Amino acid sequence: MHQGVHRKMLWGAAAAALLLCAASAADREGFRRYLQLRREVERRSQRNTALAEQNAALLREISALRKDPRALERAAREELGFVKPGEVVLQLEVP
């Protein structure tokens, strides 16, 4: 008799847990919302990592521009189109 009561209580608890899980999965603010937020956190974490890498690259470029005259000249030529006096610039068009 004692075992029967425990078994019924166990089945009742399992049924209640199953109902709560189903309600949570169906509820907009429940488990689905948790999964959505978890995916959003992962996306933002990846974006933060990419931005940190970009920042590091920019800091290296800033350092090079401050310390290396060749890097400064390269940037001026490539990004601003600067030329030295007496140089001739040829622009080739690709068909």
Coordinates of C-alpha atoms in Angstrom, one line a residue:
M1 CA 0.0 0.0 0.0
H2 CA 2.8 2.4 0.9
Q3 CA 4.5 1.8 -2.5
G4 CA 1.3 2.5 -4.4
V5 CA 1.0 5.9 -2.8
H6 CA 4.6 6.8 -3.7
R7 CA 4.0 5.5 -7.3
K8 CA 0.9 7.7 -7.7
M9 CA 2.7 10.7 -6.3
L10 CA 5.6 10.1 -8.7
W11 CA 3.2 9.8 -11.7
G12 CA 1.3 12.9 -10.6
A13 CA 4.6 14.9 -10.3
A14 CA 5.7 13.7 -13.7
A15 CA 2.4 14.7 -15.2
A16 CA 2.6 18.1 -13.6
A17 CA 6.1 18.6 -14.9
L18 CA 5.1 17.6 -18.4
L19 CA 2.2 20.1 -18.3
L20 CA 4.4 22.8 -17.1
C21 CA 7.0 22.1 -19.8
A22 CA 4.2 22.1 -22.5
A23 CA 2.8 25.4 -21.1
S24 CA 6.3 27.0 -21.1
A25 CA 7.0 25.9 -24.6
A26 CA 3.6 27.2 -25.8
D27 CA 3.9 30.5 -23.9
R28 CA 5.4 33.4 -25.8
E29 CA 7.3 34.5 -22.8
G30 CA 8.4 31.0 -21.9
F31 CA 11.0 28.7 -23.3
R32 CA 10.7 29.9 -26.9
R33 CA 11.5 33.4 -25.7
Y34 CA 14.5 32.1 -23.8
L35 CA 15.8 30.3 -26.9
Q36 CA 15.3 33.5 -29.0
L37 CA 17.2 35.6 -26.4
R38 CA 19.9 33.0 -26.3
R39 CA 20.4 33.2 -30.1
E40 CA 20.4 37.0 -29.9
V41 CA 23.1 36.9 -27.2
E42 CA 25.2 34.6 -29.4
R43 CA 24.8 36.9 -32.5
R44 CA 25.8 39.9 -30.5
S45 CA 28.7 38.1 -29.0
Q46 CA 30.0 37.2 -32.5
R47 CA 29.4 40.8 -33.6
N48 CA 31.4 42.1 -30.6
T49 CA 34.2 39.7 -31.4
A50 CA 34.3 41.0 -35.0
L51 CA 34.3 44.6 -33.9
A52 CA 37.1 43.9 -31.4
E53 CA 39.2 42.5 -34.2
Q54 CA 38.5 45.5 -36.4
N55 CA 39.4 47.8 -33.6
A56 CA 42.7 46.0 -33.0
A57 CA 43.5 46.2 -36.8
L58 CA 42.7 49.9 -36.8
L59 CA 44.9 50.5 -33.7
R60 CA 47.8 48.7 -35.5
E61 CA 47.3 50.9 -38.5
I62 CA 47.2 54.0 -36.3
S63 CA 50.4 52.9 -34.7
A64 CA 52.1 52.2 -38.0
L65 CA 51.0 55.6 -39.4
R66 CA 52.5 57.4 -36.4
K67 CA 55.8 55.5 -36.4
D68 CA 56.5 54.5 -40.0
P69 CA 56.9 57.2 -42.7
R70 CA 56.5 54.5 -45.4
A71 CA 53.1 53.5 -44.0
L72 CA 52.0 57.1 -43.9
E73 CA 53.1 57.6 -47.5
R74 CA 51.4 54.4 -48.6
A75 CA 48.2 55.5 -47.0
A76 CA 48.4 58.9 -48.5
R77 CA 48.9 57.4 -52.0
E78 CA 46.3 54.6 -51.8
E79 CA 43.6 56.4 -49.9
L80 CA 44.0 60.0 -50.9
G81 CA 45.6 59.6 -54.3
F82 CA 48.6 61.8 -53.5
V83 CA 51.5 61.8 -55.9
K84 CA 55.0 63.2 -55.5
P85 CA 56.0 66.2 -57.6
G86 CA 57.3 65.0 -61.0
E87 CA 55.4 61.7 -60.9
V88 CA 53.0 60.8 -63.7
V89 CA 49.8 59.0 -62.9
L90 CA 48.5 56.5 -65.4
Q91 CA 44.9 55.4 -65.0
L92 CA 44.1 52.2 -66.8
E93 CA 40.5 51.3 -67.5
V94 CA 39.5 47.6 -67.4
P95 CA 37.0 46.7 -70.2

